[in-house]
Short mmCIF file of C-alpha atoms in Angstrom, two decimals:
data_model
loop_
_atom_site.label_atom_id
_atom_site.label_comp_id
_atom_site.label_asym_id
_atom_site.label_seq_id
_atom_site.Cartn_x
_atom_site.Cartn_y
_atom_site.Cartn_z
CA UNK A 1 0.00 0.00 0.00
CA UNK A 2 1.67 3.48 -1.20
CA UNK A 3 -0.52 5.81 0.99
CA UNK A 4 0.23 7.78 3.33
CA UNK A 5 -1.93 7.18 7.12
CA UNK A 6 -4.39 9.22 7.61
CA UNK A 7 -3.82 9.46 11.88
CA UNK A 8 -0.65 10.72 11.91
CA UNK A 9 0.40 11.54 8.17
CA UNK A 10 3.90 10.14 8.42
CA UNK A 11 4.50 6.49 8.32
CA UNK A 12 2.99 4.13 5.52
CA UNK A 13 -0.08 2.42 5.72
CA UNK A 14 -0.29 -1.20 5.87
CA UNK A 15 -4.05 -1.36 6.53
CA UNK A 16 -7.08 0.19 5.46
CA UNK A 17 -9.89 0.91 7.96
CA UNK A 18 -12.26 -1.80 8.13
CA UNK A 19 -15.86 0.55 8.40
CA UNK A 20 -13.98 3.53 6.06
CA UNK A 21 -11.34 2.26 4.34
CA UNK A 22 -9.23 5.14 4.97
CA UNK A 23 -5.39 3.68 4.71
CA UNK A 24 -3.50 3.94 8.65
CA UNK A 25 -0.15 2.32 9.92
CA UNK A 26 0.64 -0.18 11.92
CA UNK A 27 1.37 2.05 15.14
CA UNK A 28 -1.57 4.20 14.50
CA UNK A 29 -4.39 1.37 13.70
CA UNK A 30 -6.94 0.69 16.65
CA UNK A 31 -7.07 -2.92 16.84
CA UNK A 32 -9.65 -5.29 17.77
CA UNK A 33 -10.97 -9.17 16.98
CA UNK A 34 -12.66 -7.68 13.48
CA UNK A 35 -9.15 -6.09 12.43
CA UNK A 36 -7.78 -2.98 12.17
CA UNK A 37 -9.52 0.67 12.10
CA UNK A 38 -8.75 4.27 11.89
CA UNK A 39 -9.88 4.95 15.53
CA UNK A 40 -12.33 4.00 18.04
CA UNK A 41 -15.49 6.08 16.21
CA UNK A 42 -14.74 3.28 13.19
CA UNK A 43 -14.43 0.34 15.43
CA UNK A 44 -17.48 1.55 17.32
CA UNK A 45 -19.52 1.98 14.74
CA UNK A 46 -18.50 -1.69 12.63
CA UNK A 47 -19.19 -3.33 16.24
CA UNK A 48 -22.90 -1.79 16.55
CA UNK A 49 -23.26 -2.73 12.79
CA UNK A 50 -22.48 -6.23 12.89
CA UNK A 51 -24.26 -6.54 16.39
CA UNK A 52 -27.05 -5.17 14.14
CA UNK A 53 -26.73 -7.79 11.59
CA UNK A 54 -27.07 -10.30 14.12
CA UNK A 55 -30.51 -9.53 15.19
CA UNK A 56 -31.65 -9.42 11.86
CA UNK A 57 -32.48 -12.68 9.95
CA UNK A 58 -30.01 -14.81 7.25
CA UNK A 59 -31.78 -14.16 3.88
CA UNK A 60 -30.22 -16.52 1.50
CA UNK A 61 -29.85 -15.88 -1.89
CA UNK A 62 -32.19 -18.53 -4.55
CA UNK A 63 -28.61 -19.46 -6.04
CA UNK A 64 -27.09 -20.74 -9.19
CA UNK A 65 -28.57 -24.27 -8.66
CA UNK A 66 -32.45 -22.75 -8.29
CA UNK A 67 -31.93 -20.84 -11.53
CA UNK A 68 -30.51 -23.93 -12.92
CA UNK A 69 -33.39 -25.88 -12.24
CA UNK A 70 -35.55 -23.46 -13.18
CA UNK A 71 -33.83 -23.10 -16.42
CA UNK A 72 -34.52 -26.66 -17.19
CA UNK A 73 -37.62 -27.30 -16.02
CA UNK A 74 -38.81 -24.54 -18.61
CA UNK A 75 -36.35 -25.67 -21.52
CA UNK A 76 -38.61 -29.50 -20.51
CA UNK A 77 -41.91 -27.35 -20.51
CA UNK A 78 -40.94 -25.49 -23.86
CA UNK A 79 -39.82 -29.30 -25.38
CA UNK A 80 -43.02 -30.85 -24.39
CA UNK A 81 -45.10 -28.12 -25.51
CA UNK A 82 -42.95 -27.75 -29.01
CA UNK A 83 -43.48 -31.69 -29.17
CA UNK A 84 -47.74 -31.63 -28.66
CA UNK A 85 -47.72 -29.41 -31.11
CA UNK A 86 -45.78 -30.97 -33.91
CA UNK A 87 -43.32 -28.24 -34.47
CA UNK A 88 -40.26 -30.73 -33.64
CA UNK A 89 -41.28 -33.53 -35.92
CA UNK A 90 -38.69 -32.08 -39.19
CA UNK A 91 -36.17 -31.96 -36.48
CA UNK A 92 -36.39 -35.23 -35.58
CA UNK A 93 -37.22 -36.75 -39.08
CA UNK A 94 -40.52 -36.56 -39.32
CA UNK A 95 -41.30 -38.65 -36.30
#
């Protein structure tokens, strides 16, 4: 990382702020179990987020294997339907 931190303005960063993604050093980083923030406000404020989060319920996503399925079910609906209605049979040689 080639920025500057934004506490103190001297040293390097090696992390950016988890919550603001501002870039801060090593010495200058407020640390906790989550990683490394500007400063307590940050830390504070990612903490009451995530506690947040918890109270709230998991929504999963539907997923890449429901729109798969889904996909095929209606490429089998669209086949049958195709096939009732004769518009396959010069595909499949006039069956």
């Amino acid at each position: 990382m080639d920025k500057q931190c934004v506490v103190c303005h001297v040293r390097p960063a090696l992390f950016r702020c988890i919550q603001c993604h501002k870039p801060v050093c090593d010495e200058c980083a407020f640390k906790t179990e989550h990683g490394a923030f500007c400063g307590r406000n940050c830390a504070t404020a990612y903490r009451d987020f995530q506690k947040a989060q918890g109270d709230q319920p998991v929504k999963k996503s539907g997923g890449l294997v429901t729109t798969l399925i889904a996909f095929l079910v209606a490429v089998a609906v669209l086949g049958f339907v195709a096939h009732r209605l004769g518009l396959l049979s010069g595909l499949l040689g006039g069956r």
